Amino acid sequence: MSAGRQRWKSNLLPPLLLLVVTLLAWQLLVWLLDVKPYVLPAPGSVARAAIREYRDLLAAVWLTGKAAGLGLLISICLGTVTALLFSQSQLIRRSFYPYAIALQTVPIVAIAPLIVIWFEEGFHSVVLVTVIISLFPVITAVTTGLTSIDQGQFDLFTLNRASRWQLLFKLRVPSAVPYLVTGARTAAGLAVVGAIVGEFFVSHSLTHRGLGYFIQFSVPNLKVDLLICCVLCATLLGVLMFAAVSLAGRYLLDRWTAEMEQH
Amino acid sequence: MISASQIQVIFRDQQAAVLDQLDLQVERGEFVTVLGPSGCGKSTLLRLIAGLQPLTSGRLEVGESEQPPQLGFVFQDPTLLPWRTVLDNIRLPLELQQLPLEQQLQAARQSLQLIGLSDDDATKYPRMLSGGMRMRVSLARSLVTEPDLLLLDEPFAALDDILRQQLNEELLAVWQQRQQTIVFVTHNVSEAVFLSQRVCLMQSNPGLVVDEVEIPFPYPRESALRGEPEFGAMVQQVSDRLRELVT
């Protein structure tokens, strides 16, 4: 109990205090310097905008979150299957791996409009953009995990005349799980970026009002308070996705990191 | 059990031979240690016997019949799979050889007992174990197939002295019970003298067995042997011979 309180005091109190101080300073500066609300609204008016638009904002977060989550899920599955293929054939890996790495460096904002042109506007295009940005971290991480196994463990399997499949499912796949978790964590953050960028380009149809739509809508209308709300929501969504993947990862890795006190 | 003559091993990316003109004979049921400085190719020799390392030239026969012998190998690291419990780690070799599960479990429990681990330990994961316990599990895993030939590659090098001595005694007890052939690689002179009937001394660059010393102490050897003056003299003699080879 007292240990918990101690942790609360040392870990949570300082950042919370800093937040309050920053908000107060921000409010004060806006008042004192008379900053126009279309440049920087006071935290109070941001809060008011959030309350005014909370239904639309929540719906937007839900929609963007759905696209990001679905895209991430597809990336994890597709990335793992691709990595399994890579691990089984040198030829396939040598042929495709350089492109997998090169594609990672292509800016997503440049690809997103192409996707929307090819696949038309709609939820599926947003998901597709999300998959494209979040797929490659999974592929590279899992491929690394599957191919860089411990020499001693490999020898052990060789000595006992393990088949290719035994080697894959009893050694390579379990060895790659921690790598998958790391890759998925990176992908989770990128998925939110992908979903919002995707929404920039499908927002014209007004059928998909995600966070990307609201960001695009706020800028020409000088609704900076709403824009800040969107930024906060997007951040929150990113943190949530990251936390969800981390939690799932920790559950999965329980055996890998089991502590002394567990039985 | 092992007959090696004029063995030469050259690694693909290297010019010089790791092992050259190496001869080694090991009889069935014998306990032999291979002693030499670091980097003299002791591990390579062991991997060669295990079939993990291809031969460049020479002749190597392992086993007596047409069928290759059942091998047990203990690595420098415990090399346990962290996602498997102790029992599941021990039964892995049998699982890979696709024996029925009931048989795997039975053999694993037997092996667990042989090495002095409790049923409580069986359900633990490797992370929960100390270094010495992990090495015991690794040893139990190598014994689960009831190997005719047990190869150990500096298994206790990372352990503290007392633990190493304990495990030496446990290994001897297993050998007395099972009577398998053992080739034990080490760079620790006292360990080699305590364990084996015969110490093969290796030199490096290129690696080859240059001398053999018979260790006359009768079995079962107890911990007290280490305090005997004859034991100290024997360790001294082997150390001196080894020093000549290194310099």
Coordinates of C-alpha atoms in Angstrom, one line a residue:
Chain A
M1 CA 0.0 0.0 0.0
S2 CA 2.6 2.5 1.0
A3 CA 4.9 1.2 -1.7
G4 CA 2.1 1.9 -4.2
R5 CA 1.6 5.4 -2.8
Q6 CA 5.4 5.9 -3.0
R7 CA 5.3 4.9 -6.7
W8 CA 2.4 7.2 -7.4
K9 CA 4.3 10.0 -5.8
S10 CA 7.5 9.5 -7.6
N11 CA 6.2 8.4 -11.0
L12 CA 2.9 10.1 -11.6
L13 CA 2.9 13.2 -9.6
P14 CA 5.8 15.1 -11.4
P15 CA 4.4 14.7 -14.9
L16 CA 0.9 15.6 -13.8
L17 CA 2.2 18.7 -12.0
L18 CA 4.1 19.7 -15.1
L19 CA 0.9 19.3 -17.2
V20 CA -1.1 21.6 -14.9
V21 CA 1.7 24.2 -14.9
T22 CA 2.0 24.1 -18.6
L23 CA -1.8 24.5 -19.2
L24 CA -1.9 27.4 -16.7
A25 CA 1.1 29.1 -18.4
W26 CA -0.5 28.6 -21.8
Q27 CA -3.8 30.1 -20.7
L28 CA -2.0 33.0 -19.1
L29 CA 0.1 33.7 -22.2
V30 CA -2.9 33.7 -24.5
W31 CA -4.6 36.2 -22.2
L32 CA -1.6 38.4 -21.6
L33 CA -0.3 38.5 -25.2
D34 CA -3.8 38.5 -26.7
V35 CA -3.0 35.7 -29.1
K36 CA -5.7 35.3 -31.8
P37 CA -7.7 32.0 -31.4
Y38 CA -7.0 31.1 -35.1
V39 CA -3.3 31.0 -34.3
L40 CA -3.3 29.5 -30.8
P41 CA -6.6 29.1 -28.8
A42 CA -6.4 29.0 -25.0
P43 CA -6.7 25.5 -23.4
G44 CA -10.1 26.6 -22.2
S45 CA -11.4 27.0 -25.7
V46 CA -9.9 23.8 -26.8
A47 CA -11.7 22.1 -24.0
R48 CA -14.9 23.8 -25.0
A49 CA -14.4 22.7 -28.6
A50 CA -13.9 19.1 -27.4
I51 CA -17.1 19.2 -25.4
R52 CA -19.0 20.8 -28.2
E53 CA -17.8 18.3 -30.8
Y54 CA -17.4 15.3 -28.6
R55 CA -19.9 13.1 -30.5
D56 CA -18.2 13.7 -33.8
L57 CA -14.8 13.4 -32.3
L58 CA -15.6 10.1 -30.6
A59 CA -17.1 8.7 -33.8
A60 CA -14.0 9.9 -35.7
V61 CA -11.7 8.2 -33.1
W62 CA -13.7 5.0 -33.4
L63 CA -13.6 5.0 -37.2
T64 CA -9.9 5.8 -37.4
G65 CA -9.2 3.3 -34.6
K66 CA -11.1 0.6 -36.5
A67 CA -9.2 1.2 -39.7
A68 CA -5.9 1.3 -37.8
G69 CA -6.7 -1.8 -35.7
L70 CA -7.9 -3.8 -38.7
G71 CA -4.9 -2.7 -40.8
L72 CA -2.5 -3.6 -37.9
L73 CA -4.2 -7.0 -37.6
I74 CA -3.8 -7.7 -41.3
S75 CA -0.2 -6.5 -41.2
I76 CA 0.7 -8.8 -38.3
C77 CA -0.9 -11.9 -40.1
L78 CA 0.4 -11.0 -43.6
G79 CA 3.8 -10.0 -42.3
T80 CA 4.2 -13.2 -40.3
V81 CA 3.2 -15.4 -43.3
T82 CA 5.6 -13.5 -45.5
A83 CA 8.4 -13.9 -43.0
L84 CA 7.7 -17.7 -42.8
L85 CA 8.1 -17.9 -46.5
F86 CA 11.3 -15.8 -46.4
S87 CA 12.7 -18.2 -43.7
Q88 CA 12.0 -21.3 -45.8
S89 CA 13.5 -20.2 -49.1
Q90 CA 16.8 -18.4 -49.5
L91 CA 15.8 -17.6 -53.1
I92 CA 12.5 -16.0 -52.1
R93 CA 14.2 -14.1 -49.3
R94 CA 17.0 -12.8 -51.5
S95 CA 14.6 -11.8 -54.2
F96 CA 12.0 -10.0 -52.1
Y97 CA 13.9 -8.7 -49.0
P98 CA 15.6 -5.7 -50.6
Y99 CA 12.3 -4.5 -51.9
A100 CA 10.6 -5.0 -48.6
I101 CA 13.3 -2.8 -47.0
A102 CA 13.2 -0.3 -49.9
L103 CA 9.4 0.0 -49.7
Q104 CA 9.7 0.9 -46.0
T105 CA 11.4 4.1 -47.0
V106 CA 8.8 5.2 -49.5
P107 CA 6.8 8.1 -47.9
I108 CA 3.3 7.0 -47.2
V109 CA 1.8 10.4 -48.2
A110 CA 3.1 9.7 -51.7
I111 CA 1.5 6.3 -51.9
A112 CA -1.8 7.1 -50.3
P113 CA -3.3 9.1 -53.2
L114 CA -2.3 6.3 -55.6
I115 CA -4.1 3.7 -53.4
V116 CA -7.2 5.9 -53.3
I117 CA -7.1 6.3 -57.1
W118 CA -6.7 2.6 -57.7
F119 CA -9.1 1.3 -55.1
E120 CA -11.5 4.2 -54.8
E121 CA -12.6 6.0 -51.8
G122 CA -13.8 4.3 -48.7
F123 CA -13.0 2.4 -45.5
H124 CA -11.1 -0.3 -47.4
S125 CA -8.7 2.2 -48.9
V126 CA -7.9 3.6 -45.5
V127 CA -7.2 0.1 -44.2
L128 CA -5.0 -0.6 -47.2
V129 CA -2.9 2.5 -46.6
T130 CA -2.6 1.4 -43.0
V131 CA -1.4 -2.1 -44.0
I132 CA 1.2 -0.7 -46.4
I133 CA 2.8 1.4 -43.7
S134 CA 2.6 -1.1 -40.9
L135 CA 3.4 -4.3 -42.8
F136 CA 7.2 -4.0 -43.2
P137 CA 8.3 -3.6 -39.6
V138 CA 6.5 -6.9 -39.0
I139 CA 8.1 -8.6 -42.0
T140 CA 11.6 -7.5 -41.1
A141 CA 11.3 -8.2 -37.4
V142 CA 9.8 -11.7 -37.8
T143 CA 12.2 -12.6 -40.6
T144 CA 15.1 -11.6 -38.3
G145 CA 13.6 -13.7 -35.5
L146 CA 13.1 -16.8 -37.7
T147 CA 16.5 -16.7 -39.3
S148 CA 18.8 -15.7 -36.4
I149 CA 18.4 -18.6 -34.1
D150 CA 20.9 -19.7 -31.4
Q151 CA 23.7 -21.9 -32.8
G152 CA 23.7 -24.3 -29.8
Q153 CA 19.9 -24.8 -30.1
F154 CA 20.2 -25.4 -33.8
D155 CA 23.0 -28.0 -33.2
L156 CA 20.8 -29.7 -30.6
F157 CA 18.0 -30.0 -33.2
T158 CA 20.5 -31.2 -35.9
L159 CA 21.9 -33.8 -33.5
N160 CA 18.5 -35.3 -32.9
R161 CA 17.8 -35.3 -36.7
A162 CA 15.0 -32.8 -36.5
S163 CA 13.0 -32.4 -39.7
R164 CA 12.6 -29.1 -41.5
W165 CA 9.1 -28.7 -40.0
Q166 CA 10.2 -29.6 -36.5
L167 CA 12.9 -27.0 -36.8
L168 CA 10.4 -24.4 -38.0
F169 CA 7.6 -25.0 -35.5
K170 CA 9.6 -26.1 -32.5
L171 CA 12.5 -23.8 -32.7
R172 CA 12.3 -21.0 -35.3
V173 CA 8.7 -19.9 -34.6
P174 CA 9.0 -19.8 -30.8
S175 CA 12.3 -18.0 -31.1
A176 CA 10.7 -15.4 -33.3
V177 CA 7.8 -14.5 -31.0
P178 CA 9.7 -11.8 -29.0
Y179 CA 10.7 -10.3 -32.4
L180 CA 7.1 -10.4 -33.5
V181 CA 6.0 -8.4 -30.4
T182 CA 8.7 -5.8 -31.1
G183 CA 7.7 -5.5 -34.7
A184 CA 4.0 -5.3 -33.9
R185 CA 4.7 -2.5 -31.4
T186 CA 6.4 -0.4 -34.0
A187 CA 3.6 -1.2 -36.5
A188 CA 0.9 -0.1 -34.0
G189 CA 2.3 3.4 -33.9
L190 CA 2.6 3.5 -37.6
A191 CA -0.9 2.1 -38.2
V192 CA -2.5 5.2 -36.6
V193 CA -0.4 7.4 -38.9
G194 CA -1.4 5.3 -41.9
A195 CA -5.1 5.5 -41.1
I196 CA -5.0 9.3 -40.7
V197 CA -3.0 9.8 -43.9
G198 CA -5.4 7.5 -45.7
E199 CA -8.3 9.5 -44.5
F200 CA -6.8 12.7 -45.9
F201 CA -7.4 11.3 -49.3
V202 CA -10.8 9.7 -48.9
S203 CA -12.3 12.5 -47.0
H204 CA -13.8 14.2 -50.1
S205 CA -16.6 11.6 -50.3
L206 CA -17.8 12.6 -46.7
T207 CA -18.6 8.9 -46.2
H208 CA -15.6 8.4 -44.0
R209 CA -15.3 11.0 -41.3
G210 CA -12.3 9.9 -39.3
L211 CA -9.7 12.0 -37.6
G212 CA -8.0 12.6 -40.9
Y213 CA -11.2 14.2 -42.2
F214 CA -11.6 16.5 -39.2
I215 CA -7.9 17.6 -39.5
Q216 CA -8.5 18.4 -43.2
F217 CA -11.7 20.2 -42.4
S218 CA -10.3 22.3 -39.5
V219 CA -7.4 23.8 -41.4
P220 CA -9.2 25.8 -44.1
N221 CA -11.8 26.8 -41.6
L222 CA -9.2 28.1 -39.2
K223 CA -10.7 25.9 -36.4
V224 CA -7.4 25.6 -34.6
D225 CA -9.2 24.5 -31.4
L226 CA -10.8 21.5 -33.2
L227 CA -7.4 20.8 -34.8
I228 CA -5.7 20.6 -31.5
C229 CA -8.5 18.3 -30.3
C230 CA -7.8 16.0 -33.3
V231 CA -4.1 16.0 -32.5
L232 CA -4.8 15.0 -28.9
C233 CA -7.3 12.3 -30.0
A234 CA -4.8 10.9 -32.5
T235 CA -2.1 10.8 -29.9
L236 CA -4.4 9.1 -27.4
L237 CA -5.3 6.6 -30.1
G238 CA -1.7 5.9 -30.8
V239 CA -0.9 5.4 -27.2
L240 CA -3.9 3.1 -26.8
M241 CA -2.9 0.9 -29.7
F242 CA 0.6 0.8 -28.5
A243 CA -0.5 -0.1 -25.0
A244 CA -2.9 -2.8 -26.3
V245 CA -0.1 -4.4 -28.4
S246 CA 2.4 -4.2 -25.5
L247 CA -0.1 -5.8 -23.1
A248 CA -0.9 -8.6 -25.5
G249 CA 2.8 -9.0 -26.1
R250 CA 3.5 -9.2 -22.4
Y251 CA 0.9 -11.9 -22.0
L252 CA 2.4 -13.8 -24.9
L253 CA 5.9 -13.4 -23.6
D254 CA 5.0 -14.4 -20.1
R255 CA 6.9 -17.7 -20.4
W256 CA 9.9 -16.0 -22.0
T257 CA 10.3 -13.6 -19.1
A258 CA 9.0 -15.6 -16.2
E259 CA 10.3 -14.3 -12.9
M260 CA 11.6 -16.2 -9.9
E261 CA 8.5 -15.5 -7.7
Q262 CA 6.1 -17.2 -10.2
H263 CA 5.1 -20.8 -9.8
Chain B
M1 CA 33.8 -46.5 -29.9
I2 CA 35.7 -43.7 -31.6
S3 CA 38.5 -44.2 -34.1
A4 CA 40.0 -41.1 -35.7
S5 CA 43.2 -41.1 -37.7
Q6 CA 44.9 -38.3 -39.7
I7 CA 42.0 -36.0 -39.1
Q8 CA 42.2 -32.6 -40.9
V9 CA 39.6 -29.9 -40.6
I10 CA 39.9 -26.6 -42.5
F11 CA 37.2 -24.0 -42.1
R12 CA 35.8 -22.6 -45.3
D13 CA 36.8 -19.0 -44.6
Q14 CA 40.3 -19.8 -43.2
Q15 CA 43.6 -20.9 -44.7
A16 CA 45.2 -22.7 -41.8
A17 CA 43.9 -26.1 -40.5
V18 CA 42.1 -26.1 -37.2
L19 CA 42.8 -29.7 -36.7
D20 CA 45.7 -31.5 -38.5
Q21 CA 46.9 -35.1 -38.5
L22 CA 44.9 -35.7 -35.4
D23 CA 44.7 -39.3 -34.0
L24 CA 42.3 -40.4 -31.3
Q25 CA 41.1 -43.8 -30.1
V26 CA 38.3 -44.2 -27.5
E27 CA 37.2 -47.6 -26.3
R28 CA 33.7 -48.5 -25.4
G29 CA 32.7 -47.5 -21.9
E30 CA 35.8 -45.3 -21.5
F31 CA 35.8 -41.9 -19.8
V32 CA 38.3 -39.7 -21.7
T33 CA 39.0 -36.0 -21.3
V34 CA 40.4 -33.8 -23.9
L35 CA 42.5 -31.1 -22.3
G36 CA 44.1 -28.1 -24.1
P37 CA 44.5 -24.3 -24.2
S38 CA 41.6 -22.2 -25.5
G39 CA 41.3 -22.2 -29.2
C40 CA 43.2 -25.4 -29.8
G41 CA 40.2 -27.0 -31.6
K42 CA 38.8 -29.1 -28.7
S43 CA 35.3 -28.0 -29.5
T44 CA 35.8 -28.6 -33.2
L45 CA 37.0 -32.2 -32.4
L46 CA 33.8 -32.8 -30.4
R47 CA 31.6 -31.3 -33.1
L48 CA 33.3 -33.5 -35.6
I49 CA 32.6 -36.6 -33.6
A50 CA 29.0 -35.6 -33.2
G51 CA 28.7 -35.1 -37.0
L52 CA 28.1 -31.4 -36.7
Q53 CA 31.3 -30.5 -38.4
P54 CA 32.4 -31.9 -41.8
L55 CA 35.8 -33.5 -42.1
T56 CA 38.2 -32.1 -44.6
S57 CA 40.3 -35.2 -44.8
G58 CA 41.2 -38.3 -42.8
R59 CA 39.2 -41.2 -41.4
L60 CA 36.7 -41.1 -38.6
E61 CA 34.6 -44.0 -37.3
V62 CA 32.1 -43.5 -34.5
G63 CA 30.2 -46.4 -33.1
E64 CA 30.8 -50.1 -33.6
S65 CA 27.9 -51.4 -35.6
E66 CA 26.5 -50.2 -38.9
Q67 CA 24.0 -48.1 -37.1
P68 CA 25.3 -44.8 -35.7
P69 CA 25.3 -44.8 -31.9
Q70 CA 22.8 -42.8 -29.9
L71 CA 24.6 -39.5 -29.1
G72 CA 24.2 -37.2 -26.2
F73 CA 25.8 -33.7 -26.4
V74 CA 26.2 -31.2 -23.6
F75 CA 27.1 -27.7 -24.9
Q76 CA 29.0 -25.0 -23.2
D77 CA 25.8 -23.1 -22.6
P78 CA 22.8 -25.0 -21.2
T79 CA 20.9 -24.1 -24.6
L80 CA 17.5 -24.7 -23.0
L81 CA 14.4 -23.5 -24.8
P82 CA 13.1 -20.7 -22.6
W83 CA 9.4 -21.3 -23.6
R84 CA 9.5 -24.9 -22.4
T85 CA 9.4 -26.2 -18.9
V86 CA 12.2 -28.2 -17.4
L87 CA 10.5 -31.5 -18.2
D88 CA 9.5 -30.4 -21.7
N89 CA 13.1 -29.4 -22.3
I90 CA 14.4 -32.7 -21.1
R91 CA 12.1 -34.7 -23.3
L92 CA 12.8 -32.6 -26.5
P93 CA 15.3 -35.1 -28.0
L94 CA 12.8 -37.9 -27.8
E95 CA 10.0 -35.6 -29.1
L96 CA 12.2 -34.8 -32.1
Q97 CA 12.8 -38.6 -32.6
Q98 CA 9.0 -38.9 -32.5
L99 CA 8.6 -41.4 -29.7
P100 CA 5.1 -41.7 -28.1
L101 CA 4.4 -38.9 -25.6
E102 CA 4.0 -41.4 -22.6
Q103 CA 7.4 -42.8 -23.3
Q104 CA 9.0 -39.3 -23.6
L105 CA 7.6 -38.3 -20.2
Q106 CA 8.6 -41.5 -18.5
A107 CA 12.2 -41.2 -19.8
A108 CA 12.3 -37.5 -19.0
R109 CA 11.2 -38.2 -15.4
Q110 CA 13.8 -40.9 -15.1
S111 CA 16.5 -38.6 -16.4
L112 CA 15.3 -35.9 -14.0
Q113 CA 15.8 -38.2 -11.0
L114 CA 19.1 -39.5 -12.2
I115 CA 20.5 -36.0 -12.1
G116 CA 18.9 -35.2 -8.8
L117 CA 16.2 -32.8 -9.7
S118 CA 12.9 -32.8 -7.9
D119 CA 9.4 -33.1 -9.4
D120 CA 8.9 -29.5 -8.3
D121 CA 11.7 -28.4 -10.6
A122 CA 10.0 -30.2 -13.5
T123 CA 7.4 -27.6 -14.1
K124 CA 9.6 -24.6 -13.8
Y125 CA 10.9 -22.5 -16.7
P126 CA 14.6 -22.1 -17.3
R127 CA 14.6 -18.5 -16.3
M128 CA 13.6 -19.5 -12.8
L129 CA 16.7 -21.7 -12.4
S130 CA 20.2 -20.9 -11.3
G131 CA 23.1 -21.5 -13.6
G132 CA 24.0 -24.7 -12.0
M133 CA 20.4 -26.0 -12.1
R134 CA 20.2 -25.1 -15.8
M135 CA 23.3 -27.1 -16.5
R136 CA 21.8 -30.0 -14.6
V137 CA 18.8 -29.8 -16.8
S138 CA 21.0 -29.7 -19.9
L139 CA 22.8 -32.8 -18.6
A140 CA 19.5 -34.5 -18.0
R141 CA 18.4 -33.7 -21.5
S142 CA 21.5 -35.3 -23.0
L143 CA 20.9 -38.5 -20.9
V144 CA 17.2 -38.9 -21.9
T145 CA 18.0 -40.8 -25.0
E146 CA 20.2 -43.2 -23.0
P147 CA 23.2 -42.4 -25.2
D148 CA 26.0 -44.9 -25.9
L149 CA 28.3 -41.9 -26.4
L150 CA 28.1 -38.8 -24.3
L151 CA 30.0 -35.7 -25.5
L152 CA 30.5 -32.8 -23.2
D153 CA 32.0 -29.5 -24.4
E154 CA 33.3 -27.6 -21.4
P155 CA 29.9 -27.9 -19.7
F156 CA 30.9 -26.6 -16.3
A157 CA 33.3 -23.8 -17.3
A158 CA 30.9 -21.0 -16.4
L159 CA 30.1 -22.4 -12.9
D160 CA 31.9 -21.6 -9.7
D161 CA 34.4 -24.0 -8.3
I162 CA 32.2 -25.8 -5.7
L163 CA 29.3 -26.2 -8.1
R164 CA 31.7 -27.6 -10.7
Q165 CA 33.1 -30.1 -8.2
Q166 CA 29.6 -31.2 -7.3
L167 CA 28.6 -31.6 -10.9
N168 CA 31.8 -33.6 -11.6
E169 CA 30.9 -36.0 -8.9
E170 CA 27.3 -36.3 -10.2
L171 CA 28.6 -36.9 -13.7
L172 CA 30.8 -39.7 -12.4
A173 CA 27.9 -41.3 -10.5
V174 CA 25.9 -41.3 -13.8
W175 CA 28.8 -42.8 -15.7
Q176 CA 29.2 -45.6 -13.0
Q177 CA 25.5 -46.3 -13.3
R178 CA 25.1 -46.2 -17.1
Q179 CA 28.6 -47.2 -18.3
Q180 CA 28.4 -45.1 -21.5
T181 CA 31.4 -43.9 -23.3
I182 CA 32.2 -40.3 -22.4
V183 CA 34.4 -37.7 -24.1
F184 CA 34.7 -34.6 -22.0
V185 CA 36.4 -31.4 -23.3
T186 CA 37.8 -29.0 -20.7
H187 CA 40.7 -26.6 -20.1
N188 CA 40.7 -27.3 -16.4
V189 CA 43.5 -29.6 -15.4
S190 CA 42.1 -30.7 -12.0
E191 CA 38.7 -31.4 -13.5
A192 CA 40.3 -33.6 -16.2
V193 CA 42.4 -35.5 -13.7
F194 CA 39.4 -36.0 -11.3
L195 CA 37.0 -37.3 -13.9
S196 CA 38.7 -39.4 -16.5
Q197 CA 40.6 -42.6 -16.9
R198 CA 42.8 -41.0 -19.6
V199 CA 43.6 -37.3 -20.4
C200 CA 44.4 -36.4 -24.0
L201 CA 46.5 -33.3 -24.3
M202 CA 46.0 -31.1 -27.3
Q203 CA 48.1 -28.4 -28.7
S204 CA 46.9 -25.6 -30.9
N205 CA 47.9 -24.3 -34.4
P206 CA 47.2 -26.8 -35.7
G207 CA 45.2 -28.7 -33.2
L208 CA 46.3 -32.2 -32.6
V209 CA 46.5 -34.7 -29.7
V210 CA 50.2 -34.8 -28.7
D211 CA 50.2 -36.8 -25.5
E212 CA 48.0 -39.0 -23.4
V213 CA 48.2 -39.5 -19.6
E214 CA 46.6 -42.4 -17.9
I215 CA 45.0 -41.5 -14.6
P216 CA 45.4 -44.5 -12.2
F217 CA 43.0 -43.5 -9.4
P218 CA 40.3 -46.2 -8.9
Y219 CA 36.5 -45.5 -9.1
P220 CA 34.3 -44.6 -7.5
R221 CA 36.2 -41.4 -6.9
E222 CA 35.0 -39.3 -4.0
S223 CA 35.4 -35.6 -3.3
A224 CA 38.2 -36.5 -0.8
L225 CA 40.4 -37.6 -3.7
R226 CA 41.1 -34.0 -4.4
G227 CA 42.9 -33.7 -1.1
E228 CA 45.2 -36.6 -1.7
P229 CA 48.9 -35.8 -2.3
E230 CA 48.9 -38.2 -5.3
F231 CA 46.1 -36.3 -6.8
G232 CA 48.0 -33.0 -6.4
A233 CA 51.1 -34.6 -7.9
M234 CA 49.1 -35.8 -10.9
V235 CA 47.5 -32.4 -11.5
Q236 CA 51.0 -30.9 -11.3
Q237 CA 52.4 -33.4 -13.8
V238 CA 49.7 -32.8 -16.3
S239 CA 49.9 -29.1 -15.9
D240 CA 53.6 -29.1 -16.5
R241 CA 53.2 -31.2 -19.7
L242 CA 50.4 -28.8 -20.8
R243 CA 52.7 -25.8 -20.1
E244 CA 55.4 -27.3 -22.3
L245 CA 52.9 -27.5 -25.1
V246 CA 51.7 -24.0 -24.8
T247 CA 55.1 -22.3 -24.8

